[in-house]
Amino acid sequence: MTETIESAAQDDDRRLPLEAGRRPRVHRAWIVAAVTFVTIIGGAAFNSLPGLLIDPLHTEFGWSRGEIGLAVSIDMALYGLTAPFAAALMDRFGIRRVVAAALTLVAAGALASVWMTASWQLMIYWGLLVGLGTGSMALAFAATVTNRWFVARRGLVTGILTAAGASGQLVFLPLCAWIVDEHGWRPASVTVALAALVVVPFVCLLMRDHPADVGLAPYGGAYVAKPAPARGAARRTVKVLFKAARTGPFWLLAGTFAICGASTNGLIRTHFVPSAHDHGMPITAAASLLAVIGIFDVIGTIFSGWLTDRFDARRLLAVYYALRGISLLFLPMLMGPDVRPPMVFFIVFYGLDWVATVPPTLALCREQYGEDSAIVFGWVLASHQVGAAVVAFLGGVARDVFGSYDVVWYASGALCAVAALMSLVIRRVRASSAAVPSG
């Protein structure tokens, strides 16, 4: 009986493309994209938690904020460094297996923290387990799904899947804040673990690794046979890095994306609230403004994906970074004890621009590096996290030295201007030219 089932499954994987008359009304690619969206939301649930639990953990266990922050730093570092290896593992073992394992790691880390009694356990549960899990579902996951299942509408789909991370935090941040306030930090941690576990059945039942698994061509493209599993995932990931590192566009993309991380996660997400509080604004009001950024982040990212399908990605990146830099130069003048219309305008504008850089950056990786683009984008994403970590640290140092954050805003605005120029000098790849071959 088992052999019969396995034989049927193998026949299903080798199925020929469906005839035109039998094609479903809704292409399976959109179902896979929807499952990916929900998966990223479930994985992003944990990202809303650390900031809410710093004070409760400090109060209950007496751990320093530095110890707790170190666990978060480990999580951020692994998030970035895991992404390129996860993309290669998806080529080797399939999307379903890797993502299901990643969700299980996130759930295990969040759930195990309920019983922790020492700070080193926090490093393992939050830093190691959750970092590896969320890193495996980072933007490289969205890039892999988009590359395999879509030829048309790639930019739009990239924007939608990128927005899923922000959507997850929008859903879980107020929920977890309420749970922590009413019931304590442990139920909030359990909620995050359950959110990750609930998604696993959807991944197992509805996700497919390749269009050929269901006898379809990618959306908007021609039928392609499913390639054989790529062995040596770790070796291939490192090999792709060394190969890409010999090209100029890689360093330009990594550099611009490092500035992107520095000016968003490292700068605004880390230092906006304390900077606003320095000017007399209540912390709750400043935190609410930060949440509003997340709302417009969703809109801006999806719209950026739509634009990426229609305009030169280099020029889009240049415009995004230039406008972001200009807005940061004006931010010190907008700070005050009250939330006024100019500050609201900044929040809306910055939210629209927050991760609008992702779709054109991914499009340029795809253009430059072909089949290796998801892995290359994973390394570019790692530079994003490094940039965020550096500015998160240096921003605090600057505040201690100068007594205000003004120099941080001005320096970040100048960095964004540099990123705009870097974007414009990324070389074009002719349509007939071959991308960097797979390693």
PDB file of N, CA, C and O in Angstrom, residues 211-276:
ATOM      1  N   PRO A 211       6.261  24.621  -9.864  1.00  0.00           N
ATOM      2  CA  PRO A 211       5.062  24.480 -10.698  1.00  0.00           C
ATOM      3  C   PRO A 211       4.948  23.121 -11.377  1.00  0.00           C
ATOM      4  O   PRO A 211       3.840  22.610 -11.576  1.00  0.00           O
ATOM      5  N   ALA A 212       6.083  22.509 -11.707  1.00  0.00           N
ATOM      6  CA  ALA A 212       6.043  21.199 -12.361  1.00  0.00           C
ATOM      7  C   ALA A 212       5.451  20.128 -11.457  1.00  0.00           C
ATOM      8  O   ALA A 212       4.973  19.096 -11.936  1.00  0.00           O
ATOM      9  N   ASP A 213       5.452  20.350 -10.142  1.00  0.00           N
ATOM     10  CA  ASP A 213       4.862  19.383  -9.217  1.00  0.00           C
ATOM     11  C   ASP A 213       3.377  19.187  -9.485  1.00  0.00           C
ATOM     12  O   ASP A 213       2.820  18.123  -9.185  1.00  0.00           O
ATOM     13  N   VAL A 214       2.720  20.215  -9.995  1.00  0.00           N
ATOM     14  CA  VAL A 214       1.287  20.129 -10.295  1.00  0.00           C
ATOM     15  C   VAL A 214       1.033  20.266 -11.790  1.00  0.00           C
ATOM     16  O   VAL A 214      -0.081  20.595 -12.215  1.00  0.00           O
ATOM     17  N   GLY A 215       2.058  20.031 -12.593  1.00  0.00           N
ATOM     18  CA  GLY A 215       1.892  20.028 -14.037  1.00  0.00           C
ATOM     19  C   GLY A 215       1.598  21.375 -14.645  1.00  0.00           C
ATOM     20  O   GLY A 215       0.913  21.461 -15.669  1.00  0.00           O
ATOM     21  N   LEU A 216       2.102  22.450 -14.047  1.00  0.00           N
ATOM     22  CA  LEU A 216       1.825  23.795 -14.537  1.00  0.00           C
ATOM     23  C   LEU A 216       3.102  24.513 -14.943  1.00  0.00           C
ATOM     24  O   LEU A 216       4.200  24.190 -14.481  1.00  0.00           O
ATOM     25  N   ALA A 217       2.933  25.502 -15.790  1.00  0.00           N
ATOM     26  CA  ALA A 217       4.005  26.451 -16.071  1.00  0.00           C
ATOM     27  C   ALA A 217       3.949  27.557 -15.028  1.00  0.00           C
ATOM     28  O   ALA A 217       2.909  27.790 -14.409  1.00  0.00           O
ATOM     29  N   PRO A 218       5.045  28.257 -14.783  1.00  0.00           N
ATOM     30  CA  PRO A 218       4.985  29.430 -13.896  1.00  0.00           C
ATOM     31  C   PRO A 218       3.989  30.442 -14.441  1.00  0.00           C
ATOM     32  O   PRO A 218       3.734  30.496 -15.653  1.00  0.00           O
ATOM     33  N   TYR A 219       3.434  31.245 -13.563  1.00  0.00           N
ATOM     34  CA  TYR A 219       2.460  32.245 -13.992  1.00  0.00           C
ATOM     35  C   TYR A 219       3.110  33.209 -14.978  1.00  0.00           C
ATOM     36  O   TYR A 219       4.096  33.867 -14.678  1.00  0.00           O
ATOM     37  N   GLY A 220       2.566  33.258 -16.191  1.00  0.00           N
ATOM     38  CA  GLY A 220       3.077  34.150 -17.216  1.00  0.00           C
ATOM     39  C   GLY A 220       4.272  33.624 -17.968  1.00  0.00           C
ATOM     40  O   GLY A 220       4.887  34.358 -18.739  1.00  0.00           O
ATOM     41  N   GLY A 221       4.618  32.333 -17.768  1.00  0.00           N
ATOM     42  CA  GLY A 221       5.798  31.787 -18.437  1.00  0.00           C
ATOM     43  C   GLY A 221       5.523  30.432 -19.059  1.00  0.00           C
ATOM     44  O   GLY A 221       4.397  29.935 -19.054  1.00  0.00           O
ATOM     45  N   ALA A 222       6.565  29.841 -19.621  1.00  0.00           N
ATOM     46  CA  ALA A 222       6.462  28.538 -20.268  1.00  0.00           C
ATOM     47  C   ALA A 222       6.777  27.429 -19.270  1.00  0.00           C
ATOM     48  O   ALA A 222       7.483  27.635 -18.284  1.00  0.00           O
ATOM     49  N   TYR A 223       6.266  26.242 -19.560  1.00  0.00           N
ATOM     50  CA  TYR A 223       6.487  25.102 -18.680  1.00  0.00           C
ATOM     51  C   TYR A 223       7.973  24.769 -18.609  1.00  0.00           C
ATOM     52  O   TYR A 223       8.691  24.749 -19.615  1.00  0.00           O
ATOM     53  N   VAL A 224       8.440  24.516 -17.379  1.00  0.00           N
ATOM     54  CA  VAL A 224       9.834  24.148 -17.132  1.00  0.00           C
ATOM     55  C   VAL A 224       9.843  22.909 -16.252  1.00  0.00           C
ATOM     56  O   VAL A 224       9.152  22.861 -15.234  1.00  0.00           O
ATOM     57  N   ALA A 225      10.606  21.912 -16.645  1.00  0.00           N
ATOM     58  CA  ALA A 225      10.701  20.701 -15.837  1.00  0.00           C
ATOM     59  C   ALA A 225      11.357  21.008 -14.497  1.00  0.00           C
ATOM     60  O   ALA A 225      12.219  21.892 -14.395  1.00  0.00           O
ATOM     61  N   LYS A 226      10.964  20.288 -13.491  1.00  0.00           N
ATOM     62  CA  LYS A 226      11.526  20.505 -12.163  1.00  0.00           C
ATOM     63  C   LYS A 226      12.980  20.048 -12.138  1.00  0.00           C
ATOM     64  O   LYS A 226      13.290  18.915 -12.493  1.00  0.00           O
ATOM     65  N   PRO A 227      13.894  20.922 -11.735  1.00  0.00           N
ATOM     66  CA  PRO A 227      15.309  20.526 -11.709  1.00  0.00           C
ATOM     67  C   PRO A 227      15.587  19.531 -10.596  1.00  0.00           C
ATOM     68  O   PRO A 227      14.837  19.441  -9.619  1.00  0.00           O
ATOM     69  N   ALA A 228      16.657  18.796 -10.731  1.00  0.00           N
ATOM     70  CA  ALA A 228      17.055  17.854  -9.691  1.00  0.00           C
ATOM     71  C   ALA A 228      17.485  18.618  -8.453  1.00  0.00           C
ATOM     72  O   ALA A 228      17.965  19.753  -8.545  1.00  0.00           O
ATOM     73  N   PRO A 229      17.307  18.029  -7.263  1.00  0.00           N
ATOM     74  CA  PRO A 229      17.729  18.705  -6.032  1.00  0.00           C
ATOM     75  C   PRO A 229      19.197  19.089  -6.080  1.00  0.00           C
ATOM     76  O   PRO A 229      20.046  18.304  -6.513  1.00  0.00           O
ATOM     77  N   ALA A 230      19.477  20.299  -5.669  1.00  0.00           N
ATOM     78  CA  ALA A 230      20.862  20.801  -5.680  1.00  0.00           C
ATOM     79  C   ALA A 230      21.554  20.370  -4.392  1.00  0.00           C
ATOM     80  O   ALA A 230      21.183  20.797  -3.307  1.00  0.00           O
ATOM     81  N   ARG A 231      22.546  19.505  -4.511  1.00  0.00           N
ATOM     82  CA  ARG A 231      23.261  19.010  -3.339  1.00  0.00           C
ATOM     83  C   ARG A 231      24.368  19.988  -2.929  1.00  0.00           C
ATOM     84  O   ARG A 231      24.764  20.852  -3.688  1.00  0.00           O
ATOM     85  N   GLY A 232      24.835  19.800  -1.700  1.00  0.00           N
ATOM     86  CA  GLY A 232      25.893  20.678  -1.194  1.00  0.00           C
ATOM     87  C   GLY A 232      25.403  22.095  -0.993  1.00  0.00           C
ATOM     88  O   GLY A 232      26.012  23.044  -1.485  1.00  0.00           O
ATOM     89  N   ALA A 233      24.292  22.256  -0.241  1.00  0.00           N
ATOM     90  CA  ALA A 233      23.665  23.570  -0.095  1.00  0.00           C
ATOM     91  C   ALA A 233      24.615  24.592   0.517  1.00  0.00           C
ATOM     92  O   ALA A 233      24.745  25.718   0.018  1.00  0.00           O
ATOM     93  N   ALA A 234      25.292  24.224   1.603  1.00  0.00           N
ATOM     94  CA  ALA A 234      26.182  25.182   2.265  1.00  0.00           C
ATOM     95  C   ALA A 234      27.343  25.557   1.344  1.00  0.00           C
ATOM     96  O   ALA A 234      27.717  26.739   1.242  1.00  0.00           O
ATOM     97  N   ARG A 235      27.932  24.559   0.673  1.00  0.00           N
ATOM     98  CA  ARG A 235      29.043  24.831  -0.233  1.00  0.00           C
ATOM     99  C   ARG A 235      28.597  25.738  -1.369  1.00  0.00           C
ATOM    100  O   ARG A 235      29.306  26.665  -1.762  1.00  0.00           O
ATOM    101  N   ARG A 236      27.411  25.456  -1.900  1.00  0.00           N
ATOM    102  CA  ARG A 236      26.908  26.274  -2.998  1.00  0.00           C
ATOM    103  C   ARG A 236      26.665  27.718  -2.543  1.00  0.00           C
ATOM    104  O   ARG A 236      26.971  28.670  -3.270  1.00  0.00           O
ATOM    105  N   THR A 237      26.140  27.881  -1.321  1.00  0.00           N
ATOM    106  CA  THR A 237      25.864  29.221  -0.817  1.00  0.00           C
ATOM    107  C   THR A 237      27.136  30.047  -0.720  1.00  0.00           C
ATOM    108  O   THR A 237      27.177  31.213  -1.133  1.00  0.00           O
ATOM    109  N   VAL A 238      28.184  29.451  -0.186  1.00  0.00           N
ATOM    110  CA  VAL A 238      29.458  30.159  -0.066  1.00  0.00           C
ATOM    111  C   VAL A 238      30.073  30.396  -1.440  1.00  0.00           C
ATOM    112  O   VAL A 238      30.633  31.467  -1.722  1.00  0.00           O
ATOM    113  N   LYS A 239      29.954  29.397  -2.327  1.00  0.00           N
ATOM    114  CA  LYS A 239      30.506  29.531  -3.674  1.00  0.00           C
ATOM    115  C   LYS A 239      29.820  30.661  -4.432  1.00  0.00           C
ATOM    116  O   LYS A 239      30.480  31.447  -5.142  1.00  0.00           O
ATOM    117  N   VAL A 240      28.492  30.756  -4.283  1.00  0.00           N
ATOM    118  CA  VAL A 240      27.757  31.839  -4.935  1.00  0.00           C
ATOM    119  C   VAL A 240      28.204  33.191  -4.394  1.00  0.00           C
ATOM    120  O   VAL A 240      28.352  34.166  -5.146  1.00  0.00           O
ATOM    121  N   LEU A 241      28.454  33.259  -3.086  1.00  0.00           N
ATOM    122  CA  LEU A 241      28.931  34.513  -2.493  1.00  0.00           C
ATOM    123  C   LEU A 241      30.256  34.935  -3.114  1.00  0.00           C
ATOM    124  O   LEU A 241      30.429  36.094  -3.516  1.00  0.00           O
ATOM    125  N   PHE A 242      31.222  34.007  -3.187  1.00  0.00           N
ATOM    126  CA  PHE A 242      32.526  34.352  -3.740  1.00  0.00           C
ATOM    127  C   PHE A 242      32.420  34.741  -5.210  1.00  0.00           C
ATOM    128  O   PHE A 242      33.119  35.650  -5.684  1.00  0.00           O
ATOM    129  N   LYS A 243      31.550  34.054  -5.938  1.00  0.00           N
ATOM    130  CA  LYS A 243      31.378  34.382  -7.353  1.00  0.00           C
ATOM    131  C   LYS A 243      30.742  35.764  -7.518  1.00  0.00           C
ATOM    132  O   LYS A 243      31.198  36.580  -8.327  1.00  0.00           O
ATOM    133  N   ALA A 244      29.693  36.033  -6.739  1.00  0.00           N
ATOM    134  CA  ALA A 244      29.038  37.334  -6.839  1.00  0.00           C
ATOM    135  C   ALA A 244      29.949  38.454  -6.361  1.00  0.00           C
ATOM    136  O   ALA A 244      29.907  39.570  -6.890  1.00  0.00           O
ATOM    137  N   ALA A 245      30.788  38.149  -5.359  1.00  0.00           N
ATOM    138  CA  ALA A 245      31.665  39.174  -4.795  1.00  0.00           C
ATOM    139  C   ALA A 245      32.724  39.646  -5.790  1.00  0.00           C
ATOM    140  O   ALA A 245      33.345  40.687  -5.570  1.00  0.00           O
ATOM    141  N   ARG A 246      32.907  38.901  -6.865  1.00  0.00           N
ATOM    142  CA  ARG A 246      33.847  39.332  -7.896  1.00  0.00           C
ATOM    143  C   ARG A 246      33.206  40.295  -8.900  1.00  0.00           C
ATOM    144  O   ARG A 246      33.853  40.707  -9.860  1.00  0.00           O
ATOM    145  N   THR A 247      31.954  40.626  -8.687  1.00  0.00           N
ATOM    146  CA  THR A 247      31.248  41.531  -9.592  1.00  0.00           C
ATOM    147  C   THR A 247      30.912  42.840  -8.875  1.00  0.00           C
ATOM    148  O   THR A 247      30.588  42.844  -7.680  1.00  0.00           O
ATOM    149  N   GLY A 248      30.981  43.934  -9.617  1.00  0.00           N
ATOM    150  CA  GLY A 248      30.681  45.238  -9.044  1.00  0.00           C
ATOM    151  C   GLY A 248      29.254  45.405  -8.556  1.00  0.00           C
ATOM    152  O   GLY A 248      29.026  45.970  -7.478  1.00  0.00           O
ATOM    153  N   PRO A 249      28.257  44.937  -9.328  1.00  0.00           N
ATOM    154  CA  PRO A 249      26.872  45.126  -8.888  1.00  0.00           C
ATOM    155  C   PRO A 249      26.578  44.540  -7.513  1.00  0.00           C
ATOM    156  O   PRO A 249      25.754  45.085  -6.771  1.00  0.00           O
ATOM    157  N   PHE A 250      27.237  43.437  -7.155  1.00  0.00           N
ATOM    158  CA  PHE A 250      26.976  42.843  -5.840  1.00  0.00           C
ATOM    159  C   PHE A 250      27.319  43.828  -4.726  1.00  0.00           C
ATOM    160  O   PHE A 250      26.538  44.016  -3.774  1.00  0.00           O
ATOM    161  N   TRP A 251      28.479  44.467  -4.832  1.00  0.00           N
ATOM    162  CA  TRP A 251      28.884  45.381  -3.778  1.00  0.00           C
ATOM    163  C   TRP A 251      28.014  46.637  -3.757  1.00  0.00           C
ATOM    164  O   TRP A 251      27.758  47.208  -2.681  1.00  0.00           O
ATOM    165  N   LEU A 252      27.571  47.060  -4.925  1.00  0.00           N
ATOM    166  CA  LEU A 252      26.658  48.206  -4.961  1.00  0.00           C
ATOM    167  C   LEU A 252      25.310  47.857  -4.336  1.00  0.00           C
ATOM    168  O   LEU A 252      24.742  48.642  -3.564  1.00  0.00           O
ATOM    169  N   LEU A 253      24.795  46.677  -4.655  1.00  0.00           N
ATOM    170  CA  LEU A 253      23.526  46.249  -4.064  1.00  0.00           C
ATOM    171  C   LEU A 253      23.657  46.023  -2.564  1.00  0.00           C
ATOM    172  O   LEU A 253      22.782  46.417  -1.782  1.00  0.00           O
ATOM    173  N   ALA A 254      24.764  45.378  -2.152  1.00  0.00           N
ATOM    174  CA  ALA A 254      24.970  45.147  -0.722  1.00  0.00           C
ATOM    175  C   ALA A 254      25.157  46.475   0.017  1.00  0.00           C
ATOM    176  O   ALA A 254      24.635  46.655   1.131  1.00  0.00           O
ATOM    177  N   GLY A 255      25.871  47.396  -0.591  1.00  0.00           N
ATOM    178  CA  GLY A 255      26.092  48.685   0.051  1.00  0.00           C
ATOM    179  C   GLY A 255      24.815  49.492   0.210  1.00  0.00           C
ATOM    180  O   GLY A 255      24.550  50.065   1.275  1.00  0.00           O
ATOM    181  N   THR A 256      24.022  49.549  -0.870  1.00  0.00           N
ATOM    182  CA  THR A 256      22.766  50.304  -0.771  1.00  0.00           C
ATOM    183  C   THR A 256      21.815  49.655   0.226  1.00  0.00           C
ATOM    184  O   THR A 256      21.131  50.349   0.983  1.00  0.00           O
ATOM    185  N   PHE A 257      21.789  48.316   0.257  1.00  0.00           N
ATOM    186  CA  PHE A 257      20.860  47.657   1.171  1.00  0.00           C
ATOM    187  C   PHE A 257      21.343  47.755   2.620  1.00  0.00           C
ATOM    188  O   PHE A 257      20.531  47.741   3.546  1.00  0.00           O
ATOM    189  N   ALA A 258      22.655  47.842   2.835  1.00  0.00           N
ATOM    190  CA  ALA A 258      23.165  48.094   4.180  1.00  0.00           C
ATOM    191  C   ALA A 258      22.700  49.461   4.673  1.00  0.00           C
ATOM    192  O   ALA A 258      22.312  49.626   5.842  1.00  0.00           O
ATOM    193  N   ILE A 259      22.725  50.455   3.782  1.00  0.00           N
ATOM    194  CA  ILE A 259      22.230  51.786   4.139  1.00  0.00           C
ATOM    195  C   ILE A 259      20.727  51.755   4.374  1.00  0.00           C
ATOM    196  O   ILE A 259      20.206  52.443   5.254  1.00  0.00           O
ATOM    197  N   CYS A 260      20.029  50.913   3.613  1.00  0.00           N
ATOM    198  CA  CYS A 260      18.594  50.747   3.832  1.00  0.00           C
ATOM    199  C   CYS A 260      18.326  50.238   5.249  1.00  0.00           C
ATOM    200  O   CYS A 260      17.489  50.771   5.975  1.00  0.00           O
ATOM    201  N   GLY A 261      19.048  49.190   5.654  1.00  0.00           N
ATOM    202  CA  GLY A 261      18.865  48.661   7.002  1.00  0.00           C
ATOM    203  C   GLY A 261      19.266  49.655   8.070  1.00  0.00           C
ATOM    204  O   GLY A 261      18.616  49.773   9.111  1.00  0.00           O
ATOM    205  N   ALA A 262      20.350  50.413   7.795  1.00  0.00           N
ATOM    206  CA  ALA A 262      20.812  51.412   8.755  1.00  0.00           C
ATOM    207  C   ALA A 262      19.765  52.497   8.980  1.00  0.00           C
ATOM    208  O   ALA A 262      19.558  52.960  10.103  1.00  0.00           O
ATOM    209  N   SER A 263      19.086  52.915   7.904  1.00  0.00           N
ATOM    210  CA  SER A 263      18.147  54.036   7.987  1.00  0.00           C
ATOM    211  C   SER A 263      16.726  53.612   8.343  1.00  0.00           C
ATOM    212  O   SER A 263      15.853  54.468   8.491  1.00  0.00           O
ATOM    213  N   THR A 264      16.483  52.312   8.497  1.00  0.00           N
ATOM    214  CA  THR A 264      15.144  51.845   8.905  1.00  0.00           C
ATOM    215  C   THR A 264      15.227  51.107  10.238  1.00  0.00           C
ATOM    216  O   THR A 264      15.005  51.684  11.293  1.00  0.00           O
ATOM    217  N   ASN A 265      15.584  49.818  10.208  1.00  0.00           N
ATOM    218  CA  ASN A 265      15.627  49.035  11.440  1.00  0.00           C
ATOM    219  C   ASN A 265      16.632  49.586  12.443  1.00  0.00           C
ATOM    220  O   ASN A 265      16.357  49.652  13.643  1.00  0.00           O
ATOM    221  N   GLY A 266      17.821  49.946  11.967  1.00  0.00           N
ATOM    222  CA  GLY A 266      18.839  50.425  12.880  1.00  0.00           C
ATOM    223  C   GLY A 266      18.562  51.814  13.413  1.00  0.00           C
ATOM    224  O   GLY A 266      18.902  52.126  14.560  1.00  0.00           O
ATOM    225  N   LEU A 267      17.938  52.673  12.613  1.00  0.00           N
ATOM    226  CA  LEU A 267      17.759  54.081  12.973  1.00  0.00           C
ATOM    227  C   LEU A 267      16.363  54.362  13.528  1.00  0.00           C
ATOM    228  O   LEU A 267      16.191  54.609  14.726  1.00  0.00           O
ATOM    229  N   ILE A 268      15.361  54.296  12.661  1.00  0.00           N
ATOM    230  CA  ILE A 268      14.009  54.687  13.067  1.00  0.00           C
ATOM    231  C   ILE A 268      13.430  53.710  14.087  1.00  0.00           C
ATOM    232  O   ILE A 268      12.908  54.118  15.136  1.00  0.00           O
ATOM    233  N   ARG A 269      13.504  52.415  13.793  1.00  0.00           N
ATOM    234  CA  ARG A 269      12.891  51.443  14.706  1.00  0.00           C
ATOM    235  C   ARG A 269      13.561  51.453  16.071  1.00  0.00           C
ATOM    236  O   ARG A 269      12.900  51.257  17.099  1.00  0.00           O
ATOM    237  N   THR A 270      14.869  51.727  16.122  1.00  0.00           N
ATOM    238  CA  THR A 270      15.594  51.688  17.387  1.00  0.00           C
ATOM    239  C   THR A 270      15.604  53.028  18.106  1.00  0.00           C
ATOM    240  O   THR A 270      15.436  53.082  19.332  1.00  0.00           O
ATOM    241  N   HIS A 271      15.767  54.126  17.376  1.00  0.00           N
ATOM    242  CA  HIS A 271      16.054  55.406  18.029  1.00  0.00           C
ATOM    243  C   HIS A 271      14.966  56.466  17.877  1.00  0.00           C
ATOM    244  O   HIS A 271      15.092  57.540  18.479  1.00  0.00           O
ATOM    245  N   PHE A 272      13.926  56.206  17.102  1.00  0.00           N
ATOM    246  CA  PHE A 272      12.903  57.248  16.941  1.00  0.00           C
ATOM    247  C   PHE A 272      12.192  57.538  18.250  1.00  0.00           C
ATOM    248  O   PHE A 272      11.999  58.706  18.627  1.00  0.00           O
ATOM    249  N   VAL A 273      11.772  56.496  18.959  1.00  0.00           N
ATOM    250  CA  VAL A 273      11.015  56.703  20.199  1.00  0.00           C
ATOM    251  C   VAL A 273      11.844  57.449  21.245  1.00  0.00           C
ATOM    252  O   VAL A 273      11.374  58.454  21.803  1.00  0.00           O
ATOM    253  N   PRO A 274      13.083  57.015  21.564  1.00  0.00           N
ATOM    254  CA  PRO A 274      13.850  57.791  22.547  1.00  0.00           C
ATOM    255  C   PRO A 274      14.176  59.207  22.082  1.00  0.00           C
ATOM    256  O   PRO A 274      14.240  60.134  22.906  1.00  0.00           O
ATOM    257  N   SER A 275      14.378  59.399  20.776  1.00  0.00           N
ATOM    258  CA  SER A 275      14.644  60.748  20.278  1.00  0.00           C
ATOM    259  C   SER A 275      13.430  61.645  20.456  1.00  0.00           C
ATOM    260  O   SER A 275      13.544  62.796  20.893  1.00  0.00           O
ATOM    261  N   ALA A 276      12.242  61.126  20.135  1.00  0.00           N
ATOM    262  CA  ALA A 276      11.022  61.906  20.332  1.00  0.00           C
ATOM    263  C   ALA A 276      10.805  62.205  21.810  1.00  0.00           C
ATOM    264  O   ALA A 276      10.367  63.300  22.186  1.00  0.00           O
TER     265      ALA A 276
END
